[in-house]
Amino acid sequence: MYIVFLLIAGAAAGFAVNRATDRRFDDEVAAAMGAGVVLLCYLGLLLLPLLFFVLKYLLILAVIAGGAAALYLVVKKR
């Protein structure tokens, strides 16, 4: 339910910013953009743990690949 309040607050913020900047957009467009920004930020925060989970394993793979490349270069020089 609180996501609805966040979207309403985002719409109000978009509307207020539009009024403060000499009304560059129609009021409906500004409200939709404000709500869209809030929704994207909320989804980004929800996906943050997934991103950290993936980055952790990518970092492990990068260390393994770096070690393998270093070992290859050491063996190749001999």
Coordinates of C-alpha atoms in Angstrom, one line a residue:
M1 CA 0.0 0.0 0.0
Y2 CA 2.9 2.4 0.7
I3 CA 4.0 2.1 -2.9
V4 CA 0.8 4.0 -3.8
F5 CA 1.7 6.7 -1.5
L6 CA 5.2 6.9 -2.9
L7 CA 3.8 7.2 -6.4
I8 CA 1.4 9.9 -5.3
A9 CA 4.3 11.8 -3.6
G10 CA 6.4 11.4 -6.8
A11 CA 3.6 12.7 -8.9
A12 CA 3.2 15.7 -6.5
A13 CA 7.0 16.3 -6.6
G14 CA 7.0 16.2 -10.4
F15 CA 4.1 18.6 -10.5
A16 CA 5.9 21.0 -8.1
V17 CA 9.2 20.9 -10.0
N18 CA 7.3 21.5 -13.3
R19 CA 5.7 24.6 -11.7
A20 CA 9.0 25.8 -10.3
T21 CA 10.8 25.5 -13.6
D22 CA 8.4 27.7 -15.7
R23 CA 6.1 24.8 -16.7
R24 CA 8.2 23.1 -19.4
F25 CA 5.8 20.2 -19.7
D26 CA 2.1 19.7 -19.3
D27 CA 1.0 19.0 -15.7
E28 CA 0.0 15.5 -16.4
V29 CA 3.3 14.7 -18.1
A30 CA 5.3 16.1 -15.2
A31 CA 3.3 14.2 -12.7
A32 CA 3.8 10.9 -14.7
M33 CA 7.5 11.5 -14.9
G34 CA 7.7 12.2 -11.2
A35 CA 5.9 9.0 -10.4
G36 CA 8.0 7.1 -12.9
V37 CA 11.2 8.3 -11.3
V38 CA 10.0 7.2 -7.9
L39 CA 8.9 3.8 -9.3
L40 CA 12.3 3.2 -10.9
C41 CA 14.2 4.2 -7.8
Y42 CA 12.0 1.8 -5.8
L43 CA 12.6 -1.1 -8.2
G44 CA 16.3 -0.4 -8.2
L45 CA 16.4 -0.6 -4.4
L46 CA 14.5 -3.9 -4.6
L47 CA 17.0 -5.3 -7.1
L48 CA 20.1 -4.2 -5.2
P49 CA 20.5 -7.5 -3.3
L50 CA 20.3 -9.4 -6.6
L51 CA 23.0 -7.1 -8.1
F52 CA 25.3 -7.7 -5.1
F53 CA 24.8 -11.4 -5.3
V54 CA 25.7 -11.5 -9.0
L55 CA 28.7 -9.1 -8.5
K56 CA 30.1 -11.3 -5.8
Y57 CA 30.2 -14.3 -8.1
L58 CA 31.6 -12.2 -11.0
L59 CA 34.4 -11.0 -8.7
I60 CA 35.2 -14.6 -7.8
L61 CA 35.3 -15.6 -11.4
A62 CA 37.5 -12.7 -12.2
V63 CA 40.0 -13.7 -9.5
I64 CA 40.1 -17.3 -10.8
A65 CA 40.5 -16.1 -14.4
G66 CA 43.3 -13.7 -13.4
G67 CA 45.1 -16.5 -11.5
A68 CA 44.8 -18.8 -14.5
A69 CA 46.1 -16.1 -16.8
A70 CA 49.1 -15.5 -14.5
L71 CA 49.8 -19.2 -14.2
Y72 CA 49.6 -19.5 -18.0
L73 CA 52.1 -16.7 -18.5
V74 CA 54.5 -18.1 -15.9
V75 CA 54.4 -21.6 -17.6
K76 CA 54.6 -20.1 -21.1
K77 CA 57.9 -18.3 -20.3
R78 CA 59.6 -21.5 -19.2

